[in-house]
mmCIF file of C-alpha atoms in Angstrom:
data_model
loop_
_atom_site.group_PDB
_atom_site.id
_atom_site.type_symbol
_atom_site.label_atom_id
_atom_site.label_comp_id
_atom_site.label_asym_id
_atom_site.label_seq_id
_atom_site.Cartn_x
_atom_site.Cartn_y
_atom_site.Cartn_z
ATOM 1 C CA UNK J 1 -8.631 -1.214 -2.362
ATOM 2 C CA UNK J 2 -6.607 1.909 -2.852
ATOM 3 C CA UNK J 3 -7.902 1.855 -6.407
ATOM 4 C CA UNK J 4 -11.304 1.809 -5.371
ATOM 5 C CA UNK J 5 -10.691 4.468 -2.927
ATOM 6 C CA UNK J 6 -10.810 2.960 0.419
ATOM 7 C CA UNK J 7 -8.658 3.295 3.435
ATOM 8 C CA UNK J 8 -6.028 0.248 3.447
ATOM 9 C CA UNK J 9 -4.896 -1.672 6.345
ATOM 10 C CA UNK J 10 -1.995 -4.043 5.646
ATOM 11 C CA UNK J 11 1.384 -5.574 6.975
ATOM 12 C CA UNK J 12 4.171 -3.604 7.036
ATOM 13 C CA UNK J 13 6.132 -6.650 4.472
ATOM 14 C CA UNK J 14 8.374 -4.461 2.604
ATOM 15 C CA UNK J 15 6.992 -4.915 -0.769
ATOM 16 C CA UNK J 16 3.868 -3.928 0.334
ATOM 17 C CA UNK J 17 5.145 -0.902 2.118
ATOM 18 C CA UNK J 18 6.806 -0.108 -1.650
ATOM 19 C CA UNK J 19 3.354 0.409 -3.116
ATOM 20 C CA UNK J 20 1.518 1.846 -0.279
ATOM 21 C CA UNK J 21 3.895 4.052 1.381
ATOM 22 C CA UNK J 22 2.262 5.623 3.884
ATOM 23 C CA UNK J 23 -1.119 5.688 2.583
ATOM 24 C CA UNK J 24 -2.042 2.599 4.686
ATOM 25 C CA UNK J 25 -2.611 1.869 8.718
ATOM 26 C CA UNK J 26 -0.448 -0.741 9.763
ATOM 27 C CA UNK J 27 -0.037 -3.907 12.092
ATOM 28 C CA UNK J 28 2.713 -6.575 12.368
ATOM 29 C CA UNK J 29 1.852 -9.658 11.001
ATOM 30 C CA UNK J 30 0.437 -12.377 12.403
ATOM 31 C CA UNK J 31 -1.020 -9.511 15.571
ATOM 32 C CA UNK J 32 -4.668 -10.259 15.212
ATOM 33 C CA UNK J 33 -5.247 -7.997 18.361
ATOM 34 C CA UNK J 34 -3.367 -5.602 16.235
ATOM 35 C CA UNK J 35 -5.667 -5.866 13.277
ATOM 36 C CA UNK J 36 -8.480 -5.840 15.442
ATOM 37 C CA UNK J 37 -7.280 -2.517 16.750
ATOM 38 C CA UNK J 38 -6.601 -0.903 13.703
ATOM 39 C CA UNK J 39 -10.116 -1.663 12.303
ATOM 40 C CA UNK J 40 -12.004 -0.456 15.174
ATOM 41 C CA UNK J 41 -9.875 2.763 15.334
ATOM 42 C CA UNK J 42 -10.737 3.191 11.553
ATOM 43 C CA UNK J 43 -14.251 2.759 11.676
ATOM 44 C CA UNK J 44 -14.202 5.048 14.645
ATOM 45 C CA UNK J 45 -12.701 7.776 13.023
ATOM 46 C CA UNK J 46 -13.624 8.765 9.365
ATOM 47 C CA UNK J 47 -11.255 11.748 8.872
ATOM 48 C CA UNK J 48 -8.738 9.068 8.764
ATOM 49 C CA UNK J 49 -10.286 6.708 6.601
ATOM 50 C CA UNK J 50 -10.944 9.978 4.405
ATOM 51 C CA UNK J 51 -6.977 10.631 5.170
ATOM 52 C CA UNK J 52 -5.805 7.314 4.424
ATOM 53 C CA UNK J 53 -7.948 7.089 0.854
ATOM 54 C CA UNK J 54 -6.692 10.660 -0.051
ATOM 55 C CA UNK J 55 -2.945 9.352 0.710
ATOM 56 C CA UNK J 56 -3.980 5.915 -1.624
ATOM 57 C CA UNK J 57 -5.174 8.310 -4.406
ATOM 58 C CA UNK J 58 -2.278 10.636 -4.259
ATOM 59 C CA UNK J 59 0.109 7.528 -4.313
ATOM 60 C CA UNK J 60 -1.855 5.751 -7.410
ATOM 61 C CA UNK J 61 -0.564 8.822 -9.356
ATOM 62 C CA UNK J 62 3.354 7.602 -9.073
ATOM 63 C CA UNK J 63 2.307 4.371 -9.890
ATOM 64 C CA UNK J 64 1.830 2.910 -13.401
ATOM 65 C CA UNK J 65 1.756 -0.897 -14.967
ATOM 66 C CA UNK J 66 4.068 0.221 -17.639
ATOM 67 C CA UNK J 67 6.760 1.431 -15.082
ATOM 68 C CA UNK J 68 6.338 -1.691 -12.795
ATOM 69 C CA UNK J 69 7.405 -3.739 -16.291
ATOM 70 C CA UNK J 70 10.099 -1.259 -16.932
ATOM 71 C CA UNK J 71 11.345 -1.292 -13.530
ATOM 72 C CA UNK J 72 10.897 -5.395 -13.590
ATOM 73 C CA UNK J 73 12.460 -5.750 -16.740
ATOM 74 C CA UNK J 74 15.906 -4.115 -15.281
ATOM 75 C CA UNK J 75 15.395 -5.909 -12.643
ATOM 76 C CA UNK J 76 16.045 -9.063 -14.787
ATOM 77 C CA UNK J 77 18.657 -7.026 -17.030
ATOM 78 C CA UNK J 78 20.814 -6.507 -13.967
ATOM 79 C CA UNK J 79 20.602 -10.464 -13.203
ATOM 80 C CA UNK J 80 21.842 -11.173 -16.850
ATOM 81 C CA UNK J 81 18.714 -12.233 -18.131
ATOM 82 C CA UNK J 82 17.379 -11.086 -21.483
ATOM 83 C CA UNK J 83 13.629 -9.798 -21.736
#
């Protein structure tokens, strides 16, 4: 979604906080009151879906497929594996 420039709403799981950062509105998981919160304050207010899509472009900039294979790569390095 942050690809496609849209405002991202998502679990605060730690690898997803990683990518996102905080370019995303939040709820705990399994909160579907939450969710349901965070939507309707979204489509309620588009400066911050404008916000939130500005803060997903901005972080698609630091991100890269051939740095998540480096960074995955040492990742299995550090374990003792070889790739």
């Amino acid at each position: 979604a942050m690809a496609c420039g849209a405002a991202v709403v998502t679990t605060p799981v730690p690898a997803v906080v990683e990518v996102v950062g905080d370019a995303a509105a939040t709820f705990r998981p399994g909160d579907v009151d939450g969710l349901t919160g965070t939507l309707r304050d979204l489509l309620a207010d588009e400066e911050a879906r404008r916000d939130l899509a500005r803060k997903g472009a901005a972080r698609l900039r630091h991100l890269s497929w051939p740095d998540t294979a480096q960074a995955t790569a040492q990742t299995y390095r550090s374990l003792g594996l070889s790739v």
